Coordinates of C-alpha atoms in Angstrom, one line a residue:
Chain A
A1 CA 165.8 -48.9 99.0
Q2 CA 166.8 -46.4 101.6
S3 CA 169.2 -43.7 100.5
V4 CA 170.7 -40.5 101.6
T5 CA 171.8 -37.4 99.6
Q6 CA 174.3 -34.9 100.6
P7 CA 173.8 -31.8 98.3
D8 CA 177.0 -30.0 99.2
I9 CA 180.2 -31.5 97.8
H10 CA 182.5 -28.9 99.5
I11 CA 181.9 -26.4 102.2
T12 CA 184.4 -23.8 103.5
V13 CA 184.0 -22.0 106.8
S14 CA 186.2 -19.8 109.0
E15 CA 187.4 -21.1 112.3
G16 CA 184.9 -20.1 115.0
A17 CA 182.0 -19.9 112.6
S18 CA 179.0 -22.1 112.8
L19 CA 178.5 -25.1 110.6
E20 CA 175.6 -26.9 109.0
L21 CA 176.0 -29.9 106.7
R22 CA 172.9 -31.1 104.9
C23 CA 171.6 -34.6 104.6
N24 CA 168.3 -35.7 103.0
Y25 CA 167.0 -39.2 103.3
S26 CA 164.6 -41.1 101.1
Y27 CA 162.5 -43.5 103.2
G28 CA 158.9 -43.7 104.1
A29 CA 159.0 -44.8 107.7
T30 CA 161.2 -43.3 110.4
P31 CA 164.7 -44.0 109.3
Y32 CA 167.8 -44.8 111.4
L33 CA 170.4 -42.2 110.5
F34 CA 174.1 -41.8 111.1
W35 CA 176.8 -39.2 110.7
Y36 CA 180.4 -40.3 110.2
V37 CA 183.6 -38.2 109.9
Q38 CA 186.7 -39.3 107.9
S39 CA 190.0 -37.5 108.5
P40 CA 192.6 -37.7 105.7
G41 CA 194.0 -41.2 105.5
Q42 CA 191.8 -42.4 108.3
G43 CA 188.8 -44.7 108.6
L44 CA 185.3 -43.6 109.5
Q45 CA 184.4 -42.4 113.0
L46 CA 180.8 -42.3 114.2
L47 CA 179.8 -38.8 115.3
L48 CA 176.2 -39.4 116.2
K49 CA 173.1 -41.6 115.4
Y50 CA 169.4 -41.2 115.4
F51 CA 167.0 -44.1 116.0
S52 CA 163.9 -42.6 117.5
G53 CA 162.6 -40.2 120.2
D54 CA 164.2 -36.8 120.6
T55 CA 164.8 -35.3 117.2
L56 CA 167.8 -33.3 118.4
V57 CA 170.7 -35.7 118.8
Q58 CA 174.0 -34.8 120.5
G59 CA 177.2 -36.4 119.4
I60 CA 180.9 -36.3 120.0
K61 CA 183.3 -33.4 119.4
G62 CA 180.5 -30.9 120.0
F63 CA 178.4 -31.9 117.0
E64 CA 174.6 -32.2 117.0
A65 CA 172.0 -33.1 114.4
E66 CA 168.3 -32.5 114.0
F67 CA 165.9 -35.0 112.5
K68 CA 163.1 -33.2 110.6
R69 CA 160.5 -35.5 109.1
S70 CA 158.7 -32.7 107.3
Q71 CA 161.9 -31.9 105.3
S72 CA 163.3 -35.5 105.1
S73 CA 166.5 -34.1 106.6
F74 CA 169.1 -34.9 109.2
N75 CA 171.5 -31.9 109.1
L76 CA 174.7 -31.9 111.1
R77 CA 175.5 -28.7 113.1
K78 CA 178.3 -27.3 115.2
P79 CA 178.1 -23.9 116.8
S80 CA 181.8 -23.1 116.5
V81 CA 184.1 -24.9 114.1
H82 CA 187.8 -25.7 115.0
W83 CA 190.6 -26.2 112.5
S84 CA 190.7 -29.9 113.5
D85 CA 187.2 -30.3 112.2
A86 CA 188.5 -30.2 108.6
A87 CA 187.6 -33.6 107.2
E88 CA 185.0 -35.3 105.1
Y89 CA 181.6 -36.0 106.5
F90 CA 179.2 -38.8 105.5
C91 CA 175.6 -39.3 106.3
A92 CA 174.5 -42.9 106.2
V93 CA 171.4 -45.1 106.6
P94 CA 171.1 -48.9 107.2
S95 CA 169.5 -50.7 104.3
G96 CA 169.3 -54.1 102.6
S97 CA 168.9 -57.5 104.2
A98 CA 172.1 -57.2 106.1
R99 CA 171.3 -53.7 107.3
Q100 CA 174.6 -52.6 105.7
L101 CA 175.3 -48.9 105.6
T102 CA 174.4 -46.9 102.6
F103 CA 176.4 -43.7 102.5
G104 CA 175.9 -40.3 100.9
S105 CA 178.6 -39.0 98.6
G106 CA 180.1 -36.9 101.4
T107 CA 180.8 -33.3 102.1
Q108 CA 184.4 -32.1 102.3
L109 CA 184.8 -29.4 105.0
T110 CA 187.6 -26.9 104.8
V111 CA 188.3 -24.6 107.8
L112 CA 190.0 -21.3 107.2
P113 CA 192.2 -19.8 109.9
Chain B
D1 CA 191.4 -52.2 123.6
A2 CA 192.5 -52.3 120.1
G3 CA 190.2 -51.1 117.4
V4 CA 189.6 -52.7 114.0
T5 CA 193.0 -53.4 112.4
Q6 CA 193.6 -53.9 108.7
S7 CA 196.6 -55.0 106.7
P8 CA 198.4 -54.0 104.7
T9 CA 198.1 -50.3 104.9
H10 CA 199.0 -49.7 101.3
L11 CA 199.3 -52.0 98.3
I12 CA 200.3 -51.6 94.7
K13 CA 199.3 -54.2 92.1
T14 CA 199.2 -54.5 88.4
R15 CA 196.2 -55.3 86.2
G16 CA 195.3 -59.0 86.2
Q17 CA 196.9 -59.8 89.5
H18 CA 195.0 -60.8 92.6
V19 CA 195.0 -59.3 96.1
T20 CA 194.2 -60.4 99.6
L21 CA 193.3 -57.8 102.3
R22 CA 193.0 -58.7 105.9
C23 CA 190.9 -57.4 108.8
S24 CA 190.8 -58.2 112.5
P25 CA 187.7 -57.1 114.3
I26 CA 187.4 -55.6 117.8
S27 CA 187.6 -58.3 120.4
G28 CA 184.1 -59.7 121.0
H29 CA 182.7 -58.6 117.7
K30 CA 181.5 -61.4 115.5
S31 CA 180.5 -59.6 112.4
V32 CA 182.7 -58.1 109.7
S33 CA 181.7 -56.0 106.8
W34 CA 183.8 -54.8 103.8
Y35 CA 183.3 -51.5 101.9
Q36 CA 185.0 -50.0 98.9
Q37 CA 185.6 -46.3 98.8
V38 CA 186.6 -44.9 95.5
L39 CA 188.2 -41.4 95.6
G40 CA 185.6 -38.7 95.9
Q41 CA 182.7 -41.1 96.8
G42 CA 181.1 -42.6 99.8
P43 CA 181.9 -46.2 100.8
Q44 CA 180.0 -48.9 98.9
F45 CA 179.0 -52.1 100.6
I46 CA 180.8 -55.3 99.4
F47 CA 180.2 -58.1 101.9
Q48 CA 179.0 -58.8 105.4
Y49 CA 180.0 -61.9 107.4
Y50 CA 178.7 -63.2 110.7
E51 CA 179.8 -66.3 112.4
K52 CA 181.7 -67.3 109.3
E53 CA 178.6 -67.1 107.1
E54 CA 177.9 -64.5 104.4
R55 CA 175.0 -62.4 105.4
G56 CA 175.0 -59.9 102.7
R57 CA 176.6 -59.0 99.4
G58 CA 176.6 -55.8 97.5
N59 CA 176.6 -55.2 93.8
F60 CA 180.1 -56.3 93.0
P61 CA 181.4 -58.9 90.4
D62 CA 182.3 -62.4 91.3
R63 CA 186.0 -61.4 91.2
F64 CA 185.4 -60.2 94.7
S65 CA 185.1 -62.8 97.4
A66 CA 185.6 -63.0 101.2
R67 CA 185.6 -65.3 104.1
Q68 CA 185.6 -65.2 107.9
F69 CA 187.7 -67.3 110.1
P70 CA 186.9 -69.0 113.5
N71 CA 188.6 -66.1 115.3
Y72 CA 186.2 -63.7 113.4
S73 CA 189.0 -62.2 111.4
S74 CA 188.3 -61.8 107.7
E75 CA 189.9 -61.7 104.3
L76 CA 188.8 -59.9 101.2
N77 CA 190.1 -61.3 97.9
V78 CA 189.9 -59.6 94.5
N79 CA 191.0 -61.5 91.4
A80 CA 191.9 -60.3 87.9
L81 CA 192.4 -56.7 89.2
L82 CA 191.2 -53.8 87.0
L83 CA 192.3 -50.2 87.2
G84 CA 188.8 -49.4 88.6
D85 CA 189.5 -51.5 91.6
S86 CA 191.9 -48.8 92.9
A87 CA 190.2 -47.6 96.1
L88 CA 190.4 -47.5 99.9
Y89 CA 189.0 -50.8 101.2
L90 CA 187.4 -50.4 104.6
C91 CA 186.6 -53.1 107.1
A92 CA 184.0 -52.6 109.8
S93 CA 183.2 -54.8 112.8
S94 CA 180.1 -55.0 114.9
L95 CA 178.8 -57.2 117.7
S96 CA 176.2 -59.0 115.6
A97 CA 174.8 -58.8 112.1
G98 CA 171.8 -57.0 110.8
G99 CA 169.7 -54.8 113.0
N100 CA 169.4 -51.1 112.6
H101 CA 171.0 -50.5 116.0
N102 CA 174.1 -52.4 115.2
E103 CA 176.9 -49.9 115.3
Q104 CA 179.8 -50.6 113.0
F105 CA 183.3 -49.6 113.9
F106 CA 185.7 -48.9 111.0
G107 CA 189.3 -49.7 110.5
P108 CA 191.8 -47.3 108.9
G109 CA 191.5 -49.1 105.5
T110 CA 193.8 -50.5 103.0
R111 CA 194.7 -48.3 100.1
L112 CA 194.9 -50.4 96.9
T113 CA 196.4 -48.9 93.7
V114 CA 196.2 -50.9 90.5
L115 CA 198.6 -49.9 87.7

C-alpha cells in the first residue's frame, strides 16, 4: 500500500528564514502527492498537489514542493516564513480502493519572532 | 459558498455511550469521507460514501458506522465509546468518489472527548 513518511516531528524556524519540510513516499509508480496544513483547532487545507508533469509544484500561501523520484521525496519549501505559517503540515497520498488519503504523521512548525 | 460544515464542534461523552456526528458537504459534492485524528497523529481513514453507498472502509471496529442521506449529508455513529475514541473527527467532501485527482475539502472537525 502507498504510504508517506514525515521524518521531522517538530521544526522551529525564525520569521523570514527559509523552510523545508520533508516527505518520503513509498510507491513504485509515479504517485499522486498532496501537502495539507492544519492550523490549531482547524480542519485541513490543501496547499498543493502533484499529479504528473513538472516536478516543481506551486501552491497557495507562497509554498512550493519538488517531486524527486530518485530520492522518493516530495519536500515542501517556502523561501521566507511568516509567523502565520505556524501550524502542522501533513503530506498525503491516495491509496486503497476508495483512493482515500493516507497521511504522514505530520510536522509541527514553530515560527520564532 | 459555504464549505464543509460539521456539528457539533465539541462533544464530551462517557465510556459506553454512543455518539452521532454530522457533516454537510459542499454544495454539489456527492461524496463524503470520515477521518479520525488522534492527538499527535495524522488523520486515519474511517469511511467513504458516495451516492448513499459505502465505497470504502478503513481499519476500524464495527462500533463505527456511517450513512449518507439523499441530500448527501452524512452521519458518523460510534457505539460503546472507549477512552481511545477521543479524537478530532474530520469530514471531507469531494465531487465524486475514488480517483487520484479527486480533491477532498475538509471541515473543521468535531472534537470528541470520552471520559
